[in-house]
Amino acid sequence: MIGLGRIGREVARRATGLDMKIIGFDLFMTPDRAAQLGIEAVANIDQLLPRCDYVTVHTPLTPETTNLLGEKQLAMMKKGARVINCARGGIINEEALVASLKAGHLAGAASRRVHQGADFPPIIRS
């Protein structure tokens, strides 16, 4: 999980109920607090991505989070992993996401919103 604020913590609680191991990254949560919530905290996204079958995103769109997941980060993920963006469009570089999906590296992606101007092929949008 990227972002362990109110929504991220709620998603983590529900995922724990499905017997998922939760690994999380959040600049503002201490490892001790994450452990209290049953979340294994990592120091950066590079430590998180290679370990996950599913990555969920729960961060606000800021200059620091724009394109937080780009070509390099998506390539670090396990082959067959899935990305679920519960946050704003623009946090995931959508061109890199489409390329990773078309190449078969990622098995799937879901997004609450896409960034204005994103040019997803119809097969990806449906």
Short mmCIF file of N, CA and C in Angstrom, two decimals:
data_model
loop_
_atom_site.label_atom_id
_atom_site.label_comp_id
_atom_site.label_asym_id
_atom_site.label_seq_id
_atom_site.Cartn_x
_atom_site.Cartn_y
_atom_site.Cartn_z
N MET A 1 0.84 -1.17 0.00
CA MET A 1 0.00 0.00 0.00
C MET A 1 0.88 1.23 0.00
N ILE A 2 0.49 2.17 -0.81
CA ILE A 2 1.18 3.46 -0.83
C ILE A 2 0.20 4.48 -0.28
N GLY A 3 0.51 5.01 0.89
CA GLY A 3 -0.38 5.96 1.56
C GLY A 3 -1.18 5.26 2.63
N LEU A 4 -0.89 5.57 3.88
CA LEU A 4 -1.56 4.91 5.01
C LEU A 4 -2.35 5.90 5.85
N GLY A 5 -2.97 6.84 5.17
CA GLY A 5 -3.87 7.76 5.86
C GLY A 5 -5.18 7.06 6.20
N ARG A 6 -6.22 7.81 6.42
CA ARG A 6 -7.51 7.25 6.83
C ARG A 6 -8.01 6.18 5.85
N ILE A 7 -8.01 6.49 4.58
CA ILE A 7 -8.52 5.54 3.58
C ILE A 7 -7.58 4.34 3.44
N GLY A 8 -6.29 4.59 3.35
CA GLY A 8 -5.33 3.50 3.25
C GLY A 8 -5.41 2.54 4.43
N ARG A 9 -5.57 3.09 5.63
CA ARG A 9 -5.69 2.23 6.81
C ARG A 9 -6.96 1.39 6.76
N GLU A 10 -8.05 1.97 6.27
CA GLU A 10 -9.30 1.21 6.15
C GLU A 10 -9.18 0.09 5.13
N VAL A 11 -8.53 0.36 4.00
CA VAL A 11 -8.30 -0.68 3.00
C VAL A 11 -7.41 -1.77 3.59
N ALA A 12 -6.39 -1.39 4.35
CA ALA A 12 -5.50 -2.36 4.99
C ALA A 12 -6.29 -3.24 5.96
N ARG A 13 -7.18 -2.64 6.72
CA ARG A 13 -7.99 -3.41 7.67
C ARG A 13 -8.83 -4.45 6.94
N ARG A 14 -9.43 -4.06 5.84
CA ARG A 14 -10.26 -4.99 5.07
C ARG A 14 -9.41 -6.07 4.40
N ALA A 15 -8.25 -5.69 3.89
CA ALA A 15 -7.37 -6.67 3.24
C ALA A 15 -6.85 -7.68 4.26
N THR A 16 -6.61 -7.24 5.47
CA THR A 16 -6.18 -8.16 6.54
C THR A 16 -7.27 -9.20 6.78
N GLY A 17 -8.52 -8.77 6.70
CA GLY A 17 -9.65 -9.69 6.85
C GLY A 17 -9.70 -10.74 5.75
N LEU A 18 -9.06 -10.48 4.64
CA LEU A 18 -8.97 -11.44 3.53
C LEU A 18 -7.68 -12.24 3.61
N ASP A 19 -7.01 -12.15 4.75
CA ASP A 19 -5.77 -12.88 5.02
C ASP A 19 -4.61 -12.45 4.12
N MET A 20 -4.60 -11.17 3.73
CA MET A 20 -3.50 -10.62 2.95
C MET A 20 -2.44 -10.07 3.89
N LYS A 21 -1.18 -10.23 3.51
CA LYS A 21 -0.09 -9.59 4.24
C LYS A 21 0.01 -8.16 3.72
N ILE A 22 0.02 -7.19 4.61
CA ILE A 22 0.03 -5.79 4.22
C ILE A 22 1.44 -5.22 4.40
N ILE A 23 1.98 -4.69 3.32
CA ILE A 23 3.26 -3.99 3.34
C ILE A 23 2.95 -2.56 2.91
N GLY A 24 3.42 -1.58 3.67
CA GLY A 24 3.02 -0.22 3.38
C GLY A 24 4.15 0.78 3.39
N PHE A 25 3.93 1.84 2.61
CA PHE A 25 4.85 2.97 2.57
C PHE A 25 4.05 4.25 2.80
N ASP A 26 4.50 5.03 3.76
CA ASP A 26 3.89 6.33 4.04
C ASP A 26 4.95 7.18 4.72
N LEU A 27 5.17 8.35 4.16
CA LEU A 27 6.19 9.24 4.72
C LEU A 27 5.88 9.70 6.14
N PHE A 28 4.59 9.69 6.52
CA PHE A 28 4.19 10.29 7.78
C PHE A 28 3.85 9.28 8.87
N MET A 29 3.89 7.98 8.58
CA MET A 29 3.58 6.98 9.60
C MET A 29 4.87 6.30 10.07
N THR A 30 5.02 6.22 11.37
CA THR A 30 6.21 5.56 11.91
C THR A 30 6.08 4.05 11.77
N PRO A 31 7.20 3.34 11.68
CA PRO A 31 7.13 1.88 11.63
C PRO A 31 6.43 1.27 12.84
N ASP A 32 6.58 1.89 14.02
CA ASP A 32 5.91 1.37 15.21
C ASP A 32 4.40 1.46 15.08
N ARG A 33 3.92 2.60 14.58
CA ARG A 33 2.47 2.77 14.40
C ARG A 33 1.95 1.79 13.35
N ALA A 34 2.69 1.62 12.25
CA ALA A 34 2.29 0.67 11.22
C ALA A 34 2.20 -0.74 11.81
N ALA A 35 3.18 -1.12 12.61
CA ALA A 35 3.18 -2.44 13.23
C ALA A 35 1.96 -2.64 14.14
N GLN A 36 1.57 -1.59 14.86
CA GLN A 36 0.37 -1.66 15.70
C GLN A 36 -0.86 -1.97 14.87
N LEU A 37 -0.85 -1.54 13.61
CA LEU A 37 -1.99 -1.76 12.72
C LEU A 37 -1.85 -3.05 11.90
N GLY A 38 -0.78 -3.80 12.17
CA GLY A 38 -0.56 -5.04 11.43
C GLY A 38 0.03 -4.85 10.06
N ILE A 39 0.70 -3.71 9.85
CA ILE A 39 1.29 -3.37 8.56
C ILE A 39 2.80 -3.40 8.69
N GLU A 40 3.46 -4.06 7.75
CA GLU A 40 4.92 -4.03 7.70
C GLU A 40 5.32 -2.77 6.95
N ALA A 41 5.97 -1.84 7.61
CA ALA A 41 6.38 -0.59 6.98
C ALA A 41 7.71 -0.77 6.25
N VAL A 42 7.83 -0.12 5.10
CA VAL A 42 9.09 -0.07 4.37
C VAL A 42 9.50 1.40 4.24
N ALA A 43 10.79 1.62 4.05
CA ALA A 43 11.32 2.99 4.04
C ALA A 43 11.08 3.73 2.73
N ASN A 44 10.88 2.98 1.63
CA ASN A 44 10.66 3.65 0.34
C ASN A 44 9.90 2.73 -0.61
N ILE A 45 9.45 3.30 -1.69
CA ILE A 45 8.66 2.56 -2.67
C ILE A 45 9.49 1.45 -3.33
N ASP A 46 10.77 1.69 -3.52
CA ASP A 46 11.62 0.68 -4.15
C ASP A 46 11.67 -0.61 -3.33
N GLN A 47 11.51 -0.52 -2.01
CA GLN A 47 11.47 -1.71 -1.16
C GLN A 47 10.10 -2.39 -1.21
N LEU A 48 9.09 -1.62 -1.55
CA LEU A 48 7.71 -2.13 -1.56
C LEU A 48 7.37 -2.88 -2.84
N LEU A 49 7.62 -2.26 -3.98
CA LEU A 49 7.09 -2.74 -5.25
C LEU A 49 7.48 -4.17 -5.63
N PRO A 50 8.72 -4.59 -5.49
CA PRO A 50 9.08 -5.95 -5.93
C PRO A 50 8.42 -7.06 -5.10
N ARG A 51 7.85 -6.72 -3.97
CA ARG A 51 7.30 -7.71 -3.05
C ARG A 51 5.79 -7.90 -3.18
N CYS A 52 5.14 -7.07 -3.97
CA CYS A 52 3.68 -7.03 -3.95
C CYS A 52 3.02 -7.68 -5.16
N ASP A 53 1.94 -8.40 -4.90
CA ASP A 53 1.09 -8.92 -5.96
C ASP A 53 0.05 -7.87 -6.36
N TYR A 54 -0.36 -7.07 -5.39
CA TYR A 54 -1.29 -5.96 -5.61
C TYR A 54 -0.69 -4.72 -4.96
N VAL A 55 -0.74 -3.60 -5.66
CA VAL A 55 -0.32 -2.33 -5.08
C VAL A 55 -1.52 -1.41 -5.13
N THR A 56 -1.91 -0.89 -3.98
CA THR A 56 -2.99 0.08 -3.93
C THR A 56 -2.39 1.44 -3.59
N VAL A 57 -2.97 2.48 -4.18
CA VAL A 57 -2.44 3.84 -4.02
C VAL A 57 -3.51 4.70 -3.36
N HIS A 58 -3.12 5.38 -2.27
CA HIS A 58 -4.05 6.20 -1.47
C HIS A 58 -3.38 7.50 -1.05
N THR A 59 -2.81 8.23 -1.97
CA THR A 59 -2.12 9.47 -1.64
C THR A 59 -2.77 10.64 -2.35
N PRO A 60 -2.63 11.84 -1.81
CA PRO A 60 -3.12 13.01 -2.53
C PRO A 60 -2.19 13.31 -3.71
N LEU A 61 -2.72 13.99 -4.71
CA LEU A 61 -1.90 14.43 -5.84
C LEU A 61 -1.22 15.74 -5.45
N THR A 62 0.10 15.69 -5.34
CA THR A 62 0.92 16.85 -5.02
C THR A 62 2.08 16.87 -6.00
N PRO A 63 2.86 17.93 -6.01
CA PRO A 63 4.06 17.90 -6.87
C PRO A 63 4.97 16.72 -6.56
N GLU A 64 5.03 16.29 -5.30
CA GLU A 64 5.89 15.17 -4.91
C GLU A 64 5.33 13.82 -5.36
N THR A 65 4.00 13.72 -5.49
CA THR A 65 3.40 12.43 -5.86
C THR A 65 3.04 12.33 -7.33
N THR A 66 3.16 13.41 -8.07
CA THR A 66 2.89 13.35 -9.51
C THR A 66 3.87 12.39 -10.17
N ASN A 67 3.33 11.44 -10.94
CA ASN A 67 4.14 10.40 -11.59
C ASN A 67 4.98 9.61 -10.59
N LEU A 68 4.45 9.40 -9.41
CA LEU A 68 5.13 8.63 -8.38
C LEU A 68 5.46 7.22 -8.87
N LEU A 69 4.54 6.66 -9.64
CA LEU A 69 4.78 5.36 -10.26
C LEU A 69 4.94 5.58 -11.76
N GLY A 70 6.17 5.51 -12.21
CA GLY A 70 6.48 5.68 -13.62
C GLY A 70 7.02 4.39 -14.21
N GLU A 71 7.64 4.50 -15.36
CA GLU A 71 8.15 3.32 -16.06
C GLU A 71 9.10 2.49 -15.19
N LYS A 72 10.04 3.17 -14.53
CA LYS A 72 11.03 2.47 -13.69
C LYS A 72 10.35 1.71 -12.55
N GLN A 73 9.42 2.38 -11.87
CA GLN A 73 8.76 1.76 -10.72
C GLN A 73 7.86 0.60 -11.16
N LEU A 74 7.13 0.77 -12.25
CA LEU A 74 6.25 -0.30 -12.72
C LEU A 74 7.07 -1.52 -13.13
N ALA A 75 8.24 -1.30 -13.70
CA ALA A 75 9.12 -2.40 -14.10
C ALA A 75 9.66 -3.16 -12.89
N MET A 76 9.71 -2.52 -11.74
CA MET A 76 10.19 -3.16 -10.52
C MET A 76 9.17 -4.15 -9.95
N MET A 77 7.92 -3.99 -10.34
CA MET A 77 6.86 -4.84 -9.80
C MET A 77 6.97 -6.26 -10.36
N LYS A 78 6.42 -7.21 -9.62
CA LYS A 78 6.40 -8.60 -10.06
C LYS A 78 5.63 -8.71 -11.38
N LYS A 79 6.08 -9.61 -12.25
CA LYS A 79 5.32 -9.89 -13.46
C LYS A 79 3.98 -10.48 -13.02
N GLY A 80 2.92 -9.95 -13.57
CA GLY A 80 1.59 -10.42 -13.22
C GLY A 80 0.93 -9.67 -12.07
N ALA A 81 1.62 -8.68 -11.52
CA ALA A 81 1.04 -7.89 -10.43
C ALA A 81 -0.07 -6.99 -10.96
N ARG A 82 -0.81 -6.42 -10.04
CA ARG A 82 -1.91 -5.51 -10.38
C ARG A 82 -1.77 -4.23 -9.57
N VAL A 83 -2.20 -3.12 -10.19
CA VAL A 83 -2.15 -1.81 -9.55
C VAL A 83 -3.59 -1.30 -9.41
N ILE A 84 -3.93 -0.82 -8.23
CA ILE A 84 -5.25 -0.24 -7.98
C ILE A 84 -5.05 1.17 -7.46
N ASN A 85 -5.41 2.15 -8.26
CA ASN A 85 -5.26 3.54 -7.87
C ASN A 85 -6.58 4.05 -7.30
N CYS A 86 -6.63 4.17 -5.99
CA CYS A 86 -7.82 4.68 -5.31
C CYS A 86 -7.73 6.19 -5.11
N ALA A 87 -6.67 6.79 -5.63
CA ALA A 87 -6.41 8.21 -5.44
C ALA A 87 -6.70 8.96 -6.75
N ARG A 88 -6.05 10.06 -6.93
CA ARG A 88 -6.24 10.91 -8.10
C ARG A 88 -5.47 10.40 -9.31
N GLY A 89 -5.94 10.79 -10.49
CA GLY A 89 -5.15 10.56 -11.69
C GLY A 89 -3.91 11.43 -11.63
N GLY A 90 -2.85 10.98 -12.27
CA GLY A 90 -1.61 11.75 -12.28
C GLY A 90 -0.56 11.20 -11.34
N ILE A 91 -0.95 10.37 -10.39
CA ILE A 91 0.02 9.77 -9.47
C ILE A 91 0.76 8.65 -10.18
N ILE A 92 0.03 7.92 -11.02
CA ILE A 92 0.63 6.88 -11.85
C ILE A 92 0.78 7.45 -13.26
N ASN A 93 1.97 7.32 -13.82
CA ASN A 93 2.19 7.77 -15.19
C ASN A 93 1.40 6.83 -16.09
N GLU A 94 0.32 7.34 -16.68
CA GLU A 94 -0.60 6.48 -17.40
C GLU A 94 -0.01 5.92 -18.69
N GLU A 95 0.88 6.66 -19.34
CA GLU A 95 1.51 6.10 -20.54
C GLU A 95 2.38 4.90 -20.19
N ALA A 96 3.12 5.01 -19.09
CA ALA A 96 3.94 3.88 -18.63
C ALA A 96 3.06 2.72 -18.20
N LEU A 97 1.93 3.02 -17.57
CA LEU A 97 1.00 1.99 -17.14
C LEU A 97 0.45 1.23 -18.34
N VAL A 98 -0.01 1.94 -19.36
CA VAL A 98 -0.55 1.30 -20.56
C VAL A 98 0.53 0.44 -21.22
N ALA A 99 1.75 0.97 -21.31
CA ALA A 99 2.85 0.20 -21.93
C ALA A 99 3.12 -1.08 -21.15
N SER A 100 3.08 -1.01 -19.82
CA SER A 100 3.33 -2.18 -18.99
C SER A 100 2.22 -3.21 -19.14
N LEU A 101 0.98 -2.74 -19.27
CA LEU A 101 -0.15 -3.65 -19.48
C LEU A 101 -0.07 -4.31 -20.86
N LYS A 102 0.21 -3.51 -21.88
CA LYS A 102 0.30 -4.05 -23.25
C LYS A 102 1.45 -5.05 -23.39
N ALA A 103 2.54 -4.80 -22.68
CA ALA A 103 3.70 -5.70 -22.73
C ALA A 103 3.47 -6.99 -21.95
N GLY A 104 2.42 -7.02 -21.14
CA GLY A 104 2.12 -8.20 -20.35
C GLY A 104 2.87 -8.27 -19.04
N HIS A 105 3.58 -7.20 -18.69
CA HIS A 105 4.28 -7.22 -17.41
C HIS A 105 3.28 -7.15 -16.25
N LEU A 106 2.39 -6.18 -16.29
CA LEU A 106 1.32 -6.11 -15.29
C LEU A 106 0.10 -6.86 -15.81
N ALA A 107 -0.58 -7.55 -14.91
CA ALA A 107 -1.77 -8.32 -15.31
C ALA A 107 -3.02 -7.47 -15.33
N GLY A 108 -3.02 -6.36 -14.60
CA GLY A 108 -4.22 -5.54 -14.57
C GLY A 108 -4.01 -4.26 -13.80
N ALA A 109 -4.94 -3.35 -14.01
CA ALA A 109 -4.92 -2.07 -13.32
C ALA A 109 -6.34 -1.56 -13.21
N ALA A 110 -6.60 -0.85 -12.14
CA ALA A 110 -7.89 -0.19 -11.95
C ALA A 110 -7.59 1.20 -11.42
N SER A 111 -8.40 2.16 -11.84
CA SER A 111 -8.18 3.52 -11.38
C SER A 111 -9.51 4.21 -11.16
N ARG A 112 -9.60 4.89 -10.07
CA ARG A 112 -10.78 5.69 -9.75
C ARG A 112 -10.90 6.84 -10.72
N ARG A 113 -9.77 7.40 -11.08
CA ARG A 113 -9.73 8.52 -12.02
C ARG A 113 -8.49 8.40 -12.87
N VAL A 114 -8.58 8.96 -14.06
CA VAL A 114 -7.39 9.08 -14.90
C VAL A 114 -7.10 10.56 -15.07
N HIS A 115 -5.85 10.85 -15.31
CA HIS A 115 -5.41 12.22 -15.48
C HIS A 115 -6.02 12.78 -16.77
N GLN A 116 -6.39 14.03 -16.76
CA GLN A 116 -6.94 14.66 -17.96
C GLN A 116 -5.99 14.50 -19.12
N GLY A 117 -6.53 14.09 -20.25
CA GLY A 117 -5.72 13.96 -21.44
C GLY A 117 -5.10 12.60 -21.60
N ALA A 118 -5.31 11.69 -20.65
CA ALA A 118 -4.76 10.35 -20.80
C ALA A 118 -5.40 9.68 -22.00
N ASP A 119 -4.60 9.03 -22.82
CA ASP A 119 -5.08 8.42 -24.05
C ASP A 119 -5.07 6.91 -23.93
N PHE A 120 -6.03 6.38 -23.15
CA PHE A 120 -6.13 4.95 -22.99
C PHE A 120 -6.84 4.35 -24.19
N PRO A 121 -6.30 3.26 -24.74
CA PRO A 121 -7.02 2.57 -25.80
C PRO A 121 -8.35 2.06 -25.28
N PRO A 122 -9.36 1.89 -26.15
CA PRO A 122 -10.68 1.45 -25.68
C PRO A 122 -10.64 0.15 -24.89
N ILE A 123 -9.80 -0.78 -25.25
CA ILE A 123 -9.73 -2.06 -24.54
C ILE A 123 -9.28 -1.86 -23.10
N ILE A 124 -8.46 -0.88 -22.86
CA ILE A 124 -7.98 -0.61 -21.51
C ILE A 124 -9.05 0.11 -20.69
N ARG A 125 -9.83 0.97 -21.34
CA ARG A 125 -10.85 1.73 -20.63
C ARG A 125 -12.04 0.90 -20.20
N SER A 126 -12.36 -0.13 -20.92
CA SER A 126 -13.61 -0.85 -20.65
C SER A 126 -13.50 -1.77 -19.46
#
